[in-house]
Coordinates of C-alpha atoms in Angstrom, one line a residue:
Chain A
M1 CA 60.4 -40.9 28.5
E2 CA 63.2 -41.3 31.0
G3 CA 64.4 -44.9 31.2
A4 CA 61.5 -46.1 29.1
L5 CA 63.6 -48.7 27.2
T6 CA 66.2 -49.3 29.8
A7 CA 66.7 -52.7 31.4
V8 CA 66.0 -53.7 34.9
P9 CA 68.2 -56.4 36.4
G10 CA 67.8 -59.6 34.4
R11 CA 67.1 -57.5 31.3
A12 CA 63.4 -58.1 31.6
L13 CA 61.1 -55.5 30.1
R14 CA 59.9 -52.9 32.4
G15 CA 56.2 -52.2 31.9
S16 CA 53.4 -51.1 34.2
R17 CA 50.1 -52.5 35.4
C18 CA 46.9 -50.8 36.3
S19 CA 45.8 -51.6 39.8
R20 CA 42.1 -51.2 38.8
C21 CA 41.6 -52.9 35.5
E22 CA 44.8 -55.1 35.5
V23 CA 45.8 -53.8 32.0
A24 CA 49.6 -54.1 31.5
V25 CA 51.4 -51.8 29.2
Y26 CA 54.9 -51.4 27.7
P27 CA 56.9 -49.1 28.0
A28 CA 55.8 -48.2 31.6
D29 CA 53.1 -45.5 31.7
P30 CA 52.0 -43.9 35.0
A31 CA 48.4 -43.8 33.7
C32 CA 46.4 -46.7 32.4
P33 CA 45.6 -46.2 28.7
S34 CA 42.3 -48.1 29.2
C35 CA 40.8 -46.5 32.3
S36 CA 43.2 -43.6 33.1
G37 CA 43.7 -45.0 36.6
P38 CA 47.1 -45.1 38.3
S39 CA 49.6 -47.8 37.1
A40 CA 52.5 -49.3 39.0
P41 CA 55.8 -50.4 37.5
V42 CA 56.1 -54.1 36.9
S43 CA 58.7 -56.4 35.3
L44 CA 57.2 -58.3 32.4
S45 CA 57.7 -62.0 31.7
A46 CA 60.8 -62.9 29.8
T47 CA 59.1 -65.6 27.7
G48 CA 56.2 -65.5 25.3
T49 CA 55.1 -66.5 21.8
V50 CA 55.3 -64.9 18.4
W51 CA 51.8 -63.3 17.8
T52 CA 52.7 -62.0 14.3
W53 CA 55.8 -61.4 12.3
T54 CA 57.3 -60.1 9.0
V55 CA 60.7 -59.8 7.4
Q56 CA 62.2 -56.4 6.7
R57 CA 63.6 -57.3 3.2
Y58 CA 64.8 -53.9 2.2
A59 CA 67.0 -51.3 4.0
P60 CA 64.7 -48.7 5.6
K61 CA 65.5 -45.0 4.8
S62 CA 68.4 -43.5 6.6
P63 CA 67.9 -41.5 8.7
P64 CA 66.4 -42.6 10.9
Y65 CA 67.6 -46.1 10.1
A66 CA 71.3 -46.8 11.0
A67 CA 72.4 -49.8 9.0
P68 CA 75.0 -52.1 10.6
E69 CA 78.7 -51.4 9.6
D70 CA 78.8 -54.5 7.5
G71 CA 75.7 -53.6 5.6
F72 CA 72.0 -54.2 5.7
R73 CA 70.7 -57.7 5.9
P74 CA 67.1 -58.7 6.0
F75 CA 65.8 -59.2 9.6
V76 CA 62.7 -60.7 11.2
V77 CA 60.5 -58.4 13.3
G78 CA 57.3 -59.3 15.2
Y79 CA 55.0 -58.9 18.1
V80 CA 55.7 -61.2 21.0
E81 CA 52.7 -62.0 23.2
L82 CA 53.4 -62.2 26.9
P83 CA 51.3 -63.9 29.7
E84 CA 50.5 -60.4 31.0
G85 CA 48.3 -59.8 28.0
V86 CA 50.7 -57.5 26.1
R87 CA 52.1 -57.9 22.7
I88 CA 55.6 -56.4 22.4
L89 CA 57.2 -55.2 19.1
A90 CA 60.6 -56.8 18.9
V91 CA 63.4 -57.7 16.5
L92 CA 63.7 -61.5 16.3
H93 CA 67.3 -62.5 16.4
G94 CA 68.7 -65.9 15.4
V95 CA 65.5 -66.8 13.5
R96 CA 65.7 -67.5 9.8
P97 CA 62.8 -66.0 7.8
E98 CA 61.8 -69.5 6.5
D99 CA 61.6 -70.8 10.1
V100 CA 59.6 -68.2 11.9
R101 CA 56.0 -69.2 12.8
I102 CA 53.1 -67.7 14.7
G103 CA 52.9 -69.3 18.1
M104 CA 56.7 -70.0 18.3
P105 CA 58.0 -69.7 21.9
V106 CA 60.6 -67.0 22.3
T107 CA 62.4 -65.2 25.1
I108 CA 62.4 -61.4 25.1
T109 CA 64.8 -59.0 26.7
T110 CA 65.8 -55.4 26.4
G111 CA 69.1 -53.5 26.5
D112 CA 70.2 -50.3 24.8
G113 CA 67.7 -50.5 21.9
V114 CA 64.3 -51.9 21.1
P115 CA 63.2 -55.2 22.7
S116 CA 64.9 -58.2 21.1
A117 CA 63.6 -61.8 21.0
R118 CA 65.3 -65.1 20.6
L119 CA 64.1 -68.6 20.1
A120 CA 63.4 -70.3 23.4
D121 CA 64.4 -73.9 23.7
P122 CA 62.1 -76.4 25.4
A123 CA 63.9 -75.9 28.7
G124 CA 63.3 -72.2 28.5
V125 CA 66.9 -71.4 28.1
T126 CA 67.9 -68.8 25.4
T127 CA 69.6 -70.3 22.4
Chain B
M1 CA 42.8 -6.1 6.8
R2 CA 41.1 -5.9 3.4
D3 CA 37.4 -6.0 3.0
V4 CA 35.6 -9.1 1.9
A5 CA 34.9 -8.5 -1.7
D6 CA 31.4 -10.0 -1.6
T7 CA 29.4 -9.8 1.6
S8 CA 26.3 -11.6 0.3
A9 CA 27.3 -14.6 2.5
V10 CA 25.4 -12.9 5.4
D11 CA 22.2 -13.0 3.4
D12 CA 22.9 -16.5 2.2
V13 CA 23.1 -17.7 5.8
D14 CA 19.6 -16.3 6.5
D15 CA 18.3 -17.8 3.3
A16 CA 19.7 -21.2 4.2
S17 CA 17.6 -21.4 7.3
D18 CA 15.2 -23.8 5.5
G19 CA 18.0 -26.1 4.7
Y20 CA 19.0 -27.8 7.9
D21 CA 16.3 -28.9 10.3
P22 CA 17.7 -30.6 13.4
A23 CA 14.2 -31.9 14.1
A24 CA 14.1 -33.7 10.8
G25 CA 15.2 -36.9 12.4
D26 CA 17.9 -37.8 9.9
G27 CA 20.4 -35.5 11.3
G28 CA 20.0 -33.2 8.3
A29 CA 22.9 -34.9 6.6
A30 CA 21.1 -35.3 3.4
D31 CA 21.1 -31.6 3.0
V32 CA 24.8 -31.5 2.2
L33 CA 25.3 -32.0 -1.6
V34 CA 28.4 -32.5 -3.6
C35 CA 27.9 -30.2 -6.6
G36 CA 31.4 -30.2 -8.1
V37 CA 34.4 -32.5 -8.2
G38 CA 37.9 -32.0 -9.7
I39 CA 40.9 -34.3 -9.9
T40 CA 44.3 -34.2 -11.4
P41 CA 46.2 -37.2 -12.8
F42 CA 47.9 -39.2 -10.1
G43 CA 51.5 -40.4 -10.3
R44 CA 54.6 -38.2 -10.9
S45 CA 55.2 -35.1 -12.9
Q46 CA 57.1 -31.8 -12.6
A47 CA 54.1 -30.0 -11.2
T48 CA 54.1 -28.9 -7.5
G49 CA 51.5 -30.1 -5.1
M50 CA 50.0 -26.6 -5.0
Q51 CA 49.8 -26.3 -8.8
L52 CA 47.9 -29.6 -8.7
A53 CA 45.6 -28.3 -6.0
V54 CA 44.7 -25.2 -8.0
E55 CA 44.0 -27.3 -11.0
A56 CA 41.7 -29.6 -9.0
V57 CA 39.9 -26.7 -7.4
N58 CA 39.3 -24.9 -10.7
E59 CA 38.0 -28.1 -12.2
A60 CA 35.6 -28.7 -9.3
L61 CA 34.3 -25.1 -9.5
A62 CA 33.7 -25.4 -13.2
D63 CA 32.0 -28.7 -12.6
A64 CA 29.7 -27.1 -10.1
G65 CA 29.2 -24.0 -12.3
L66 CA 30.2 -21.7 -9.4
P67 CA 32.9 -19.1 -9.3
W68 CA 35.5 -19.1 -6.5
S69 CA 33.9 -16.0 -5.1
R70 CA 30.9 -18.1 -4.1
V71 CA 32.9 -20.3 -1.8
R72 CA 32.1 -19.2 1.8
A73 CA 34.4 -21.6 3.7
A74 CA 37.4 -23.7 2.6
F75 CA 39.2 -26.6 4.3
G76 CA 42.2 -28.4 2.9
G77 CA 45.6 -29.9 3.5
S78 CA 48.6 -31.8 2.4
D79 CA 51.0 -33.9 4.4
A80 CA 54.1 -32.8 2.6
A81 CA 53.2 -30.3 -0.1
G82 CA 52.5 -27.1 1.8
N83 CA 49.8 -25.1 3.5
A84 CA 46.4 -25.3 1.7
D85 CA 45.4 -21.7 2.6
T86 CA 48.2 -20.3 0.5
L87 CA 46.2 -21.4 -2.5
V88 CA 44.2 -18.2 -2.1
T89 CA 47.1 -16.4 -3.8
R90 CA 46.2 -18.3 -7.0
L91 CA 42.5 -18.8 -6.6
G92 CA 41.7 -15.2 -5.7
L93 CA 41.8 -13.1 -2.6
T94 CA 38.2 -13.1 -1.7
G95 CA 38.7 -13.1 2.1
V96 CA 37.2 -16.6 2.4
P97 CA 38.0 -18.4 5.7
F98 CA 40.4 -21.2 4.8
V99 CA 41.4 -23.7 7.4
N100 CA 44.5 -25.9 7.0
V101 CA 44.0 -29.6 8.0
R102 CA 46.9 -31.9 8.6
N103 CA 45.5 -35.3 9.9
G104 CA 47.7 -37.9 8.2
C105 CA 45.7 -40.3 6.0
A106 CA 42.5 -38.7 7.2
T107 CA 43.6 -35.2 6.0
G108 CA 41.1 -35.2 3.1
G109 CA 38.4 -36.8 5.3
S110 CA 38.9 -34.3 8.1
A111 CA 38.7 -31.4 5.6
L112 CA 35.5 -32.9 4.3
V113 CA 33.9 -33.2 7.7
S114 CA 34.8 -29.6 8.4
A115 CA 33.2 -28.5 5.1
V116 CA 30.1 -30.6 5.9
N117 CA 29.8 -29.1 9.3
A118 CA 30.1 -25.6 7.9
I119 CA 27.1 -26.2 5.7
R120 CA 25.1 -28.0 8.3
A121 CA 25.7 -25.2 10.8
G122 CA 24.6 -22.6 8.3
A123 CA 28.0 -20.9 8.4
A124 CA 28.4 -21.4 4.6
D125 CA 26.1 -22.4 1.8
V126 CA 29.0 -23.3 -0.5
A127 CA 32.1 -24.9 0.9
L128 CA 35.3 -26.4 -0.5
A129 CA 37.4 -29.4 0.6
V130 CA 40.7 -29.9 -1.1
G131 CA 43.5 -32.4 -0.5
F132 CA 46.8 -32.6 -2.4
D133 CA 50.3 -34.0 -1.9
K134 CA 53.6 -34.8 -3.5
H135 CA 56.0 -37.2 -1.9
P136 CA 59.6 -38.2 -2.7
R137 CA 60.2 -41.7 -4.1
G138 CA 60.4 -44.7 -1.8
A139 CA 58.7 -45.6 1.5
F140 CA 57.7 -42.9 3.9
D141 CA 60.4 -42.1 6.5
P142 CA 58.6 -40.9 9.6
R143 CA 60.6 -39.6 12.6
P144 CA 60.2 -41.4 15.9
A145 CA 59.8 -38.2 17.9
D146 CA 56.8 -37.2 15.9
W147 CA 55.0 -40.3 17.1
G148 CA 56.2 -40.1 20.7
L149 CA 58.7 -43.0 20.3
D150 CA 62.2 -43.6 21.4
E151 CA 64.9 -42.9 18.7
A152 CA 65.8 -46.6 18.8
Y153 CA 62.7 -47.5 16.9
G154 CA 63.9 -45.5 14.0
S155 CA 67.6 -46.4 14.1
E156 CA 66.8 -50.1 14.3
G157 CA 64.5 -50.0 11.3
L158 CA 61.1 -50.4 12.9
M159 CA 59.6 -47.0 11.8
V160 CA 58.4 -48.6 8.5
T161 CA 54.7 -48.5 7.7
T162 CA 54.9 -51.5 5.3
Q163 CA 56.1 -53.6 8.2
F164 CA 53.0 -52.9 10.2
F165 CA 50.6 -53.7 7.4
A166 CA 52.5 -56.9 6.7
M167 CA 52.3 -58.0 10.4
K168 CA 48.6 -57.1 10.6
I169 CA 47.6 -59.2 7.5
Q170 CA 50.0 -62.0 8.5
R171 CA 48.1 -62.5 11.7
Y172 CA 44.8 -62.0 9.9
M173 CA 45.6 -64.7 7.4
Y174 CA 46.4 -67.0 10.2
D175 CA 43.2 -66.3 12.1
H176 CA 40.8 -66.2 9.1
G177 CA 42.3 -68.5 6.5
I178 CA 43.2 -65.9 3.9
T179 CA 45.8 -67.1 1.3
P180 CA 48.6 -65.2 -0.5
R181 CA 46.7 -65.7 -3.8
T182 CA 43.8 -63.6 -2.4
L183 CA 46.2 -60.8 -1.7
A184 CA 47.5 -61.1 -5.3
L185 CA 43.9 -61.1 -6.7
V186 CA 43.2 -57.8 -4.9
A187 CA 46.2 -56.2 -6.6
E188 CA 45.3 -57.8 -9.9
K189 CA 41.9 -56.1 -9.7
A190 CA 43.4 -52.8 -8.7
Y191 CA 45.6 -52.7 -11.9
A192 CA 42.7 -53.8 -14.0
N193 CA 40.6 -51.0 -12.7
G194 CA 43.4 -48.6 -13.0
G195 CA 43.7 -49.4 -16.7
R196 CA 40.1 -48.1 -17.1
N197 CA 40.8 -44.9 -15.2
P198 CA 42.5 -42.1 -17.2
Y199 CA 43.8 -40.4 -14.0
A200 CA 45.4 -43.5 -12.5
W201 CA 49.2 -43.9 -12.2
R202 CA 49.5 -47.7 -12.7
R203 CA 47.5 -48.6 -15.8
E204 CA 49.3 -51.7 -17.0
P205 CA 47.5 -55.0 -16.1
L206 CA 49.4 -57.5 -14.0
D207 CA 48.1 -61.0 -13.2
A208 CA 48.1 -62.7 -9.8
D209 CA 51.1 -64.9 -10.7
E210 CA 53.2 -61.9 -11.7
I211 CA 52.2 -60.1 -8.5
L212 CA 53.1 -63.1 -6.3
A213 CA 56.5 -63.4 -8.1
S214 CA 57.3 -59.7 -7.9
G215 CA 59.6 -60.1 -4.9
M216 CA 58.9 -60.2 -1.2
V217 CA 59.0 -56.7 0.5
N218 CA 57.6 -57.5 3.9
D219 CA 56.2 -61.0 4.1
P220 CA 53.6 -61.9 3.1
L221 CA 53.4 -58.8 0.9
T222 CA 55.2 -58.6 -2.4
R223 CA 56.3 -55.5 -4.3
Y224 CA 53.2 -55.2 -6.6
M225 CA 50.8 -55.6 -3.6
F226 CA 51.8 -52.2 -2.3
C227 CA 50.9 -48.6 -3.4
S228 CA 53.7 -46.1 -3.8
P229 CA 53.9 -42.6 -2.4
G230 CA 53.1 -40.3 -5.3
Q231 CA 51.3 -37.0 -6.1
G232 CA 47.8 -35.8 -6.9
A233 CA 45.1 -33.4 -5.9
V234 CA 41.3 -33.6 -5.5
A235 CA 38.8 -30.9 -4.7
L236 CA 35.1 -31.2 -3.9
V237 CA 32.6 -28.3 -3.8
L238 CA 29.7 -28.8 -1.4
C239 CA 26.5 -26.8 -1.1
N240 CA 23.2 -26.8 0.6
R241 CA 20.0 -27.8 -1.1
E242 CA 18.9 -24.3 -1.9
V243 CA 22.1 -23.6 -3.8
A244 CA 21.8 -26.9 -5.6
R245 CA 18.3 -26.0 -6.8
G246 CA 19.7 -22.9 -8.4
L247 CA 22.4 -24.7 -10.3
G248 CA 21.9 -25.8 -13.9
G249 CA 23.6 -28.8 -15.4
G250 CA 22.4 -32.2 -16.4
T251 CA 23.5 -34.2 -13.4
A252 CA 21.5 -34.9 -10.2
P253 CA 23.5 -33.8 -7.2
V254 CA 24.9 -36.4 -4.9
A255 CA 24.1 -36.2 -1.3
L256 CA 26.9 -36.5 1.3
R257 CA 24.8 -38.3 3.9
A258 CA 27.6 -38.8 6.5
A259 CA 31.2 -37.9 6.9
V260 CA 32.8 -39.2 10.0
V261 CA 36.3 -39.2 11.5
R262 CA 37.3 -41.3 14.5
T263 CA 40.4 -42.0 16.4
R264 CA 41.3 -45.3 18.0
R265 CA 40.0 -46.7 21.2
F266 CA 41.9 -48.9 23.6
G267 CA 42.6 -52.4 22.3
S268 CA 43.4 -51.5 18.7
F269 CA 46.5 -52.7 16.8
E270 CA 48.1 -49.7 15.1
V271 CA 51.1 -48.7 13.0
F272 CA 54.1 -47.4 15.0
S273 CA 53.1 -49.2 18.3
P274 CA 55.8 -50.5 20.6
W275 CA 53.1 -52.7 22.1
A276 CA 49.5 -53.7 21.7
P277 CA 47.0 -55.1 24.2
G278 CA 46.0 -58.8 24.0
G279 CA 42.7 -60.1 22.9
T280 CA 40.9 -59.5 19.6
P281 CA 41.9 -56.1 18.4
T282 CA 39.3 -53.3 18.2
S283 CA 39.2 -51.4 15.0
V284 CA 38.9 -47.6 14.4
S285 CA 37.7 -48.4 10.9
T286 CA 34.8 -50.4 12.4
D287 CA 34.0 -47.5 14.7
A288 CA 34.1 -44.9 11.9
A289 CA 32.1 -47.0 9.5
R290 CA 29.5 -47.9 12.0
A291 CA 29.0 -44.3 13.0
A292 CA 28.7 -43.3 9.3
F293 CA 26.0 -46.0 8.7
E294 CA 24.1 -45.1 11.9
E295 CA 24.0 -41.5 10.9
T296 CA 22.4 -42.3 7.6
G297 CA 20.2 -45.2 8.6
I298 CA 21.4 -47.4 5.8
G299 CA 23.8 -50.3 6.2
P300 CA 26.6 -52.0 4.4
D301 CA 24.1 -54.3 2.6
D302 CA 22.6 -51.3 1.0
I303 CA 25.8 -50.0 -0.6
D304 CA 26.2 -50.4 -4.3
V305 CA 29.9 -49.4 -4.7
C306 CA 32.7 -48.7 -2.2
Q307 CA 36.2 -47.4 -1.8
L308 CA 38.3 -49.0 1.0
Q309 CA 41.8 -47.9 1.9
D310 CA 44.2 -50.3 0.1
T311 CA 47.6 -49.0 0.8
E312 CA 48.5 -52.7 0.2
S313 CA 46.3 -55.6 -0.8
G314 CA 46.0 -56.9 2.8
A315 CA 44.4 -53.7 3.9
E316 CA 41.6 -54.0 1.4
V317 CA 40.9 -57.5 2.5
M318 CA 40.7 -56.6 6.2
H319 CA 38.8 -53.3 5.7
M320 CA 36.1 -55.2 3.8
A321 CA 35.2 -57.0 7.1
E322 CA 36.2 -54.1 9.4
C323 CA 33.7 -51.8 7.6
G324 CA 31.0 -54.4 7.8
F325 CA 30.8 -55.6 4.2
C326 CA 31.4 -59.2 5.0
E327 CA 32.4 -61.6 7.8
H328 CA 36.0 -62.1 8.7
G329 CA 37.4 -64.8 6.4
E330 CA 34.6 -64.5 3.8
Q331 CA 36.9 -62.5 1.7
E332 CA 38.7 -65.6 0.5
R333 CA 35.6 -66.8 -1.3
L334 CA 34.2 -63.3 -2.3
I335 CA 37.4 -62.1 -3.9
A336 CA 38.1 -65.3 -5.8
S337 CA 34.5 -65.2 -7.2
G338 CA 34.9 -61.7 -8.5
A339 CA 32.4 -60.1 -6.1
T340 CA 34.6 -57.0 -5.6
A341 CA 35.3 -56.5 -9.4
I342 CA 33.4 -53.7 -11.2
G343 CA 30.7 -56.1 -12.4
G344 CA 30.5 -57.9 -9.0
A345 CA 28.0 -57.8 -6.2
L346 CA 30.1 -55.2 -4.3
P347 CA 32.6 -53.4 -6.5
V348 CA 35.5 -52.2 -4.4
N349 CA 38.1 -49.5 -5.4
T350 CA 36.7 -49.1 -8.9
D351 CA 39.2 -46.4 -9.8
G352 CA 42.1 -48.7 -8.9
G353 CA 42.4 -47.5 -5.3
C354 CA 45.7 -46.6 -3.8
I355 CA 47.5 -49.5 -5.4
A356 CA 46.9 -48.1 -8.9
N357 CA 46.7 -44.4 -8.1
G358 CA 49.6 -44.2 -5.6
E359 CA 49.3 -42.6 -2.2
P360 CA 49.5 -38.8 -2.0
I361 CA 48.4 -38.8 1.6
G362 CA 46.4 -35.5 1.6
A363 CA 44.6 -36.4 -1.6
S364 CA 43.6 -40.1 -1.2
G365 CA 40.5 -39.7 1.0
L366 CA 39.0 -37.2 -1.4
R367 CA 39.9 -39.3 -4.4
Q368 CA 37.7 -42.0 -3.0
V369 CA 34.8 -39.6 -2.7
H370 CA 35.4 -38.2 -6.2
E371 CA 35.2 -41.7 -7.5
I372 CA 31.9 -42.5 -5.7
V373 CA 30.4 -39.2 -6.9
Q374 CA 31.3 -40.0 -10.5
Q375 CA 29.9 -43.6 -10.1
L376 CA 26.6 -42.3 -8.7
R377 CA 26.3 -39.7 -11.4
G378 CA 26.9 -42.4 -14.0
R379 CA 30.0 -40.6 -15.3
A380 CA 32.7 -43.2 -14.5
G381 CA 33.3 -44.0 -18.1
E382 CA 34.9 -47.4 -18.8
R383 CA 34.9 -48.2 -15.1
Q384 CA 31.2 -47.4 -14.6
V385 CA 29.5 -49.9 -12.3
P386 CA 26.5 -51.4 -14.1
G387 CA 23.0 -51.3 -12.7
D388 CA 22.7 -47.6 -12.0
P389 CA 24.3 -47.5 -8.5
R390 CA 22.6 -45.2 -6.0
T391 CA 24.7 -45.6 -2.9
G392 CA 28.4 -45.5 -2.1
F393 CA 30.8 -45.6 0.8
T394 CA 34.4 -44.5 1.3
H395 CA 36.9 -45.4 4.0
V396 CA 40.5 -44.3 4.9
Y397 CA 42.7 -45.5 7.7
G398 CA 46.0 -44.1 8.9
A399 CA 48.5 -43.7 11.6
P400 CA 48.3 -43.5 14.6
G401 CA 44.8 -45.0 14.5
V402 CA 42.5 -42.7 12.6
S403 CA 39.8 -43.5 10.1
A404 CA 37.4 -41.4 8.0
C405 CA 34.3 -42.7 6.3
T406 CA 31.6 -41.3 4.2
V407 CA 28.2 -42.5 2.9
L408 CA 26.9 -40.9 -0.3
T409 CA 23.5 -41.4 -2.1
R410 CA 21.8 -40.1 -5.2

């Protein structure tokens, strides 16, 4: 999966969209999982809403989990729904477990690891 | 290559020609009978998975009143406790064809489908399905590469099955008005039923308040709403109607009317998915249940007792609707009213389900069938569903989007 999780300029998520049935997928896939037709790469929207979420309250087993050097802390994880009609699994940073809500607007980016989401402020600027 | 000790299988195939009639219109499914069942205690002990499997197989054979040498085809598997076909070393080297099945949570169901097909095809008149497992303590620790995922999903802590089930029920509660108390009531029922099942692992009753206060694991699911990986084994002996007629014993055989395995279609929301499509998710459980009901010509309303995958209490809630037993959201009222308890209108997971029995992956699907067979035979002891149940249903779901369902009747 060469480059499947790597960033394009602007750190937007790189997915793909089927030219026939308009289905968008992430990570990019040369074939549409719905109709098997050809798909073209596309940069996905950087903003969306929380579709569902949970809190990882215990440290997952290592390996494969690599805990931070200063130790495990519970983190929020969820699926972020983008306007393209895809829901992306992401770690939600800077959101306290007691504050996270379904429908909450977030921005989503990717870097070296899995996609990460942050609270979007009303102006759409990352907090 | 050694000779098969007993070659009468060839004759039996000919003799079985009056068993399955493709023109009968009902698919011939009623001609597969469960004539023997065996189960070990679930939980944890020093026994190996294979030792448990041998125990279950021998118990099932004794229950059927048939020797191992009469088994003409065997199918079985475990997820983490070894190759089922090596059981022949302990069971007897009869030359029987023995196929290993490894299909995640559908391992038992897939072994069962294969055994059913062997009988329907006339390739065997007696077939065995066996499922067993033994897992280390703690949550499962799948490797990203086995699921086609980037290593980052593992190293950042997203390869966690409990997370997925929490996120699925979280959204379901939002969409359909299910409350945390309903999740607790499902677990309360599981422990109550487990207390009536001598083979269950968790047999101490816990009430809904204790379950809600047991500590959040993955919101909204608390510690006692989850099952734990454990150990156990279950074996089923199947036969055609002619063999069943020749068997003594005081119990009416139970017919395995449908055994169906399905994989997901596009649009489903599954464990270990980096993404999911928008819209209302499709459900592989719905697909498998519908196919099983269509095959038998009876529907969810006709079922007297059922077993639905309950790896955590949210799963039981969602699977009630996904398998067609109620509308989405109706569970809130049904569960509170006791409809899914042993004395209710639709008893669910009468043996305590995964929550009280734990989850030995290879064994769970067949445990469900074992329980339905005992219920339909009227042999379920303290947990017997009243009113002489005649129809039952089982359902498992697992990664990466697979479901196995059965319909049984007496």
